[in-house]
mmCIF file of C-alpha atoms and ligand atoms in Angstrom:
data_model
loop_
_atom_site.group_PDB
_atom_site.id
_atom_site.type_symbol
_atom_site.label_atom_id
_atom_site.label_comp_id
_atom_site.label_asym_id
_atom_site.label_seq_id
_atom_site.Cartn_x
_atom_site.Cartn_y
_atom_site.Cartn_z
ATOM 1 C CA MET A 26 -56.395 13.136 170.878
ATOM 2 C CA SER A 27 -54.438 15.920 172.555
ATOM 3 C CA PRO A 28 -55.247 19.492 171.484
ATOM 4 C CA ILE A 29 -53.611 20.997 168.418
ATOM 5 C CA LEU A 30 -51.601 24.102 169.273
ATOM 6 C CA GLU A 31 -50.480 24.851 165.734
ATOM 7 C CA THR A 32 -50.694 23.389 162.220
ATOM 8 C CA SER A 33 -48.407 23.665 159.228
ATOM 9 C CA SER A 34 -49.435 22.464 155.756
ATOM 10 C CA GLN A 35 -47.028 21.467 153.032
ATOM 11 C CA ARG A 36 -47.136 19.924 149.598
ATOM 12 C CA TRP A 37 -44.349 17.624 148.541
ATOM 13 C CA PRO A 38 -44.346 17.341 144.720
ATOM 14 C CA ASN A 39 -41.702 14.613 144.919
ATOM 15 C CA GLU A 40 -39.364 12.786 147.295
ATOM 16 C CA ALA A 41 -36.809 15.589 147.091
ATOM 17 C CA ALA A 42 -39.352 17.861 148.793
ATOM 18 C CA CYS A 43 -39.801 15.234 151.516
ATOM 19 C CA ALA A 44 -36.015 15.212 151.972
ATOM 20 C CA ALA A 45 -35.903 19.014 152.139
ATOM 21 C CA SER A 46 -38.617 19.095 154.794
ATOM 22 C CA ALA A 47 -36.765 16.441 156.821
ATOM 23 C CA ALA A 48 -33.501 18.371 156.496
ATOM 24 C CA ALA A 49 -35.176 21.562 157.743
ATOM 25 C CA LEU A 50 -36.520 19.719 160.770
ATOM 26 C CA ALA A 51 -33.087 18.193 161.443
ATOM 27 C CA ARG A 52 -31.647 21.663 161.993
ATOM 28 C CA HIS A 53 -33.796 22.334 165.078
ATOM 29 C CA PRO A 54 -31.909 21.954 168.383
ATOM 30 C CA GLY A 55 -35.194 20.969 170.082
ATOM 31 C CA LEU A 56 -35.143 17.707 168.183
ATOM 32 C CA ARG A 57 -32.891 16.194 170.833
ATOM 33 C CA ASN A 58 -35.858 15.420 173.035
ATOM 34 C CA ALA A 59 -38.778 15.234 170.638
ATOM 35 C CA PHE A 60 -41.437 12.612 170.093
ATOM 36 C CA ILE A 61 -42.796 12.697 166.546
ATOM 37 C CA GLU A 62 -45.649 10.552 165.236
ATOM 38 C CA LEU A 63 -45.941 9.710 161.534
ATOM 39 C CA HIS A 64 -49.400 9.061 160.169
ATOM 40 C CA GLY A 65 -50.547 7.949 156.731
ATOM 41 C CA PRO A 66 -51.426 4.810 154.782
ATOM 42 C CA LEU A 67 -48.944 2.122 153.737
ATOM 43 C CA GLY A 68 -46.561 3.568 151.173
ATOM 44 C CA ALA A 69 -47.304 7.173 152.150
ATOM 45 C CA GLY A 70 -43.648 7.902 152.884
ATOM 46 C CA LYS A 71 -43.369 7.652 156.681
ATOM 47 C CA THR A 72 -40.218 5.512 156.618
ATOM 48 C CA THR A 73 -38.854 7.574 153.740
ATOM 49 C CA PHE A 74 -39.256 10.761 155.780
ATOM 50 C CA VAL A 75 -37.497 9.123 158.746
ATOM 51 C CA ARG A 76 -34.655 7.963 156.450
ATOM 52 C CA HIS A 77 -34.117 11.483 155.146
ATOM 53 C CA LEU A 78 -34.322 12.910 158.666
ATOM 54 C CA LEU A 79 -31.793 10.429 160.068
ATOM 55 C CA HIS A 80 -29.396 10.928 157.172
ATOM 56 C CA ALA A 81 -29.691 14.710 157.616
ATOM 57 C CA LEU A 82 -28.826 14.176 161.275
ATOM 58 C CA GLY A 83 -25.702 12.279 160.275
ATOM 59 C CA VAL A 84 -26.785 8.662 160.668
ATOM 60 C CA GLU A 85 -24.615 6.677 158.302
ATOM 61 C CA GLY A 86 -25.536 3.534 156.441
ATOM 62 C CA ARG A 87 -28.832 1.825 156.016
ATOM 63 C CA VAL A 88 -31.942 2.931 157.895
ATOM 64 C CA LYS A 89 -34.033 -0.221 158.059
ATOM 65 C CA SER A 90 -37.797 -0.146 158.347
ATOM 66 C CA PRO A 91 -38.616 -1.491 161.835
ATOM 67 C CA THR A 92 -41.708 -3.324 160.570
ATOM 68 C CA TYR A 93 -40.611 -6.663 162.016
ATOM 69 C CA ALA A 94 -38.312 -5.596 164.840
ATOM 70 C CA LEU A 95 -40.768 -2.865 166.014
ATOM 71 C CA MET A 96 -37.798 -0.674 166.939
ATOM 72 C CA GLU A 97 -34.439 0.327 165.485
ATOM 73 C CA SER A 98 -32.121 2.511 167.516
ATOM 74 C CA TYR A 99 -29.242 4.809 166.573
ATOM 75 C CA GLU A 100 -26.765 7.050 168.306
ATOM 76 C CA ILE A 101 -25.262 10.142 166.758
ATOM 77 C CA GLU A 102 -23.030 12.885 168.035
ATOM 78 C CA ARG A 103 -24.668 16.281 168.083
ATOM 79 C CA ASP A 104 -23.484 19.450 169.814
ATOM 80 C CA ALA A 105 -20.670 17.478 171.491
ATOM 81 C CA ALA A 106 -23.142 15.095 173.124
ATOM 82 C CA VAL A 107 -24.550 11.698 172.223
ATOM 83 C CA LEU A 108 -28.076 11.820 170.874
ATOM 84 C CA PRO A 109 -30.011 8.558 171.016
ATOM 85 C CA ILE A 110 -32.667 8.032 168.347
ATOM 86 C CA TRP A 111 -35.419 5.415 168.364
ATOM 87 C CA HIS A 112 -37.481 4.590 165.287
ATOM 88 C CA PHE A 113 -40.625 2.540 165.900
ATOM 89 C CA ASP A 114 -43.154 0.929 163.611
ATOM 90 C CA PHE A 115 -46.109 -0.380 165.588
ATOM 91 C CA TYR A 116 -47.944 -1.829 162.568
ATOM 92 C CA ARG A 117 -47.523 -5.350 163.949
ATOM 93 C CA PHE A 118 -47.729 -4.450 167.619
ATOM 94 C CA ASP A 119 -50.537 -6.307 169.361
ATOM 95 C CA ASP A 120 -49.266 -7.333 172.800
ATOM 96 C CA PRO A 121 -49.333 -4.608 175.477
ATOM 97 C CA GLN A 122 -47.202 -6.852 177.715
ATOM 98 C CA GLU A 123 -44.411 -6.389 175.179
ATOM 99 C CA TRP A 124 -44.493 -2.670 175.947
ATOM 100 C CA GLU A 125 -43.076 -3.392 179.384
ATOM 101 C CA ASP A 126 -40.955 -6.413 178.455
ATOM 102 C CA ALA A 127 -39.198 -4.706 175.544
ATOM 103 C CA GLY A 128 -38.483 -1.622 177.636
ATOM 104 C CA PHE A 129 -40.512 0.761 175.484
ATOM 105 C CA ARG A 130 -41.822 2.581 178.546
ATOM 106 C CA ASP A 131 -38.220 3.376 179.489
ATOM 107 C CA VAL A 132 -37.469 4.616 175.977
ATOM 108 C CA PHE A 133 -40.305 7.138 176.086
ATOM 109 C CA ALA A 134 -39.142 8.311 179.507
ATOM 110 C CA SER A 135 -35.589 8.897 178.204
ATOM 111 C CA THR A 136 -34.079 11.930 176.567
ATOM 112 C CA GLY A 137 -33.628 11.424 172.845
ATOM 113 C CA LEU A 138 -35.486 11.547 169.552
ATOM 114 C CA LYS A 139 -38.434 9.184 169.182
ATOM 115 C CA LEU A 140 -40.023 8.634 165.760
ATOM 116 C CA VAL A 141 -43.125 6.486 165.592
ATOM 117 C CA GLU A 142 -44.965 5.002 162.614
ATOM 118 C CA TRP A 143 -48.454 3.570 163.250
ATOM 119 C CA PRO A 144 -48.805 5.159 166.707
ATOM 120 C CA GLU A 145 -52.547 4.354 166.601
ATOM 121 C CA LYS A 146 -51.608 0.684 167.172
ATOM 122 C CA ALA A 147 -50.093 1.598 170.545
ATOM 123 C CA GLU A 148 -52.786 4.013 171.606
ATOM 124 C CA GLY A 149 -53.086 4.434 175.348
ATOM 125 C CA LEU A 150 -49.445 3.468 175.876
ATOM 126 C CA LEU A 151 -47.712 6.352 174.126
ATOM 127 C CA PRO A 152 -47.265 9.725 175.823
ATOM 128 C CA ARG A 153 -48.420 12.917 174.121
ATOM 129 C CA ALA A 154 -46.543 13.556 170.876
ATOM 130 C CA ASP A 155 -44.806 16.877 170.300
ATOM 131 C CA LEU A 156 -45.526 16.694 166.563
ATOM 132 C CA ARG A 157 -47.784 14.646 164.355
ATOM 133 C CA VAL A 158 -46.932 14.425 160.672
ATOM 134 C CA PHE A 159 -49.823 13.344 158.411
ATOM 135 C CA ILE A 160 -48.746 12.254 154.930
ATOM 136 C CA GLU A 161 -51.480 11.841 152.334
ATOM 137 C CA PRO A 162 -50.513 10.387 148.940
ATOM 138 C CA GLU A 163 -51.921 12.179 145.911
ATOM 139 C CA ALA A 164 -51.064 11.586 142.253
ATOM 140 C CA ASP A 165 -47.690 9.945 141.568
ATOM 141 C CA GLU A 166 -45.031 11.313 143.908
ATOM 142 C CA GLN A 167 -47.177 14.125 145.216
ATOM 143 C CA ARG A 168 -47.961 14.184 148.933
ATOM 144 C CA SER A 169 -50.180 16.527 150.876
ATOM 145 C CA VAL A 170 -48.715 16.912 154.347
ATOM 146 C CA SER A 171 -49.991 18.474 157.503
ATOM 147 C CA ILE A 172 -47.938 18.783 160.652
ATOM 148 C CA THR A 173 -49.593 19.499 163.975
ATOM 149 C CA ALA A 174 -47.920 20.637 167.185
ATOM 150 C CA HIS A 175 -49.281 19.397 170.498
ATOM 151 C CA THR A 176 -46.720 20.795 172.945
ATOM 152 C CA PRO A 177 -44.645 23.988 173.218
ATOM 153 C CA LEU A 178 -41.669 21.976 171.933
ATOM 154 C CA GLY A 179 -43.738 20.911 168.928
ATOM 155 C CA MET A 180 -44.610 24.564 168.230
ATOM 156 C CA GLU A 181 -40.923 25.393 168.300
ATOM 157 C CA LEU A 182 -40.205 22.572 165.845
ATOM 158 C CA ILE A 183 -42.707 23.769 163.215
ATOM 159 C CA ALA A 184 -41.828 27.462 163.620
HETATM 160 N N1 ADP B 28 -43.045 12.770 147.819
HETATM 161 C C1 ADP B 28 -42.643 11.606 148.377
HETATM 162 N N2 ADP B 28 -42.331 11.551 149.672
HETATM 163 C C2 ADP B 28 -41.950 10.390 150.236
HETATM 164 N N3 ADP B 28 -41.853 9.214 149.584
HETATM 165 C C3 ADP B 28 -42.171 9.199 148.283
HETATM 166 C C4 ADP B 28 -42.568 10.396 147.612
HETATM 167 N N4 ADP B 28 -42.816 10.104 146.340
HETATM 168 C C5 ADP B 28 -42.592 8.808 146.188
HETATM 169 N N5 ADP B 28 -42.184 8.233 147.335
HETATM 170 C C6 ADP B 28 -41.890 6.797 147.492
HETATM 171 O O1 ADP B 28 -42.982 6.213 148.193
HETATM 172 C C7 ADP B 28 -42.517 5.108 148.966
HETATM 173 C C8 ADP B 28 -42.913 5.308 150.423
HETATM 174 O O2 ADP B 28 -42.622 4.135 151.132
HETATM 175 P P1 ADP B 28 -42.417 4.119 152.702
HETATM 176 O O3 ADP B 28 -41.640 5.318 153.120
HETATM 177 O O4 ADP B 28 -41.880 2.781 153.059
HETATM 178 O O5 ADP B 28 -43.935 4.271 153.187
HETATM 179 P P2 ADP B 28 -44.570 4.040 154.627
HETATM 180 O O6 ADP B 28 -43.464 3.934 155.643
HETATM 181 O O7 ADP B 28 -45.452 5.236 154.845
HETATM 182 O O8 ADP B 28 -45.390 2.783 154.520
HETATM 183 C C9 ADP B 28 -41.013 5.054 148.789
HETATM 184 O O9 ADP B 28 -40.733 4.090 147.793
HETATM 185 C C10 ADP B 28 -40.658 6.458 148.282
HETATM 186 O O10 ADP B 28 -39.508 6.442 147.465
HETATM 187 MG MG1 MG B 29 -42.993 2.457 157.072
#
């Protein structure tokens, strides 16, 4: 694990708080070249957070969970430029050869926003994340959330 440069703790009493946190993150200009990992058990709210983030960024229509496809990609216009966004879910990833064949190495070398659920399933292949978001379900809709920054860009994003 790469060193933690900064940590921010949050409590989401409900999904609206998750949406508000995603909307706050969406306002950061540094997001255009960020790699964010989402950690937490099944049903924690990783995909939900990504949905709120993408909608806050202006993605229209359905944001599908990439559980089967491994990756869904989007393009939005932001600051008069095209911003590519890649949403991964590595829950079912088990073939490192696919990393090369599917072009994932190229994605992580490109400028754009990368959001990754189940990054632990692709350990050793992924570069260092800027941010890690850990979502822990508590009672009902309550989530305890900690966000760690691992790069200067990550520190900027949680400031
Ligand atoms: N505070 C909350 N934050 C995020 N999602 C929540 C919250 N409370 C309830 N939910 C619900 O929990 C579920 C999370 O599912 P999902 O985002 O698919 O989880 P994951 O991708 O982590 O497996 C959704 O049905 C969402 O509506
Ligand atoms: Mg998910």
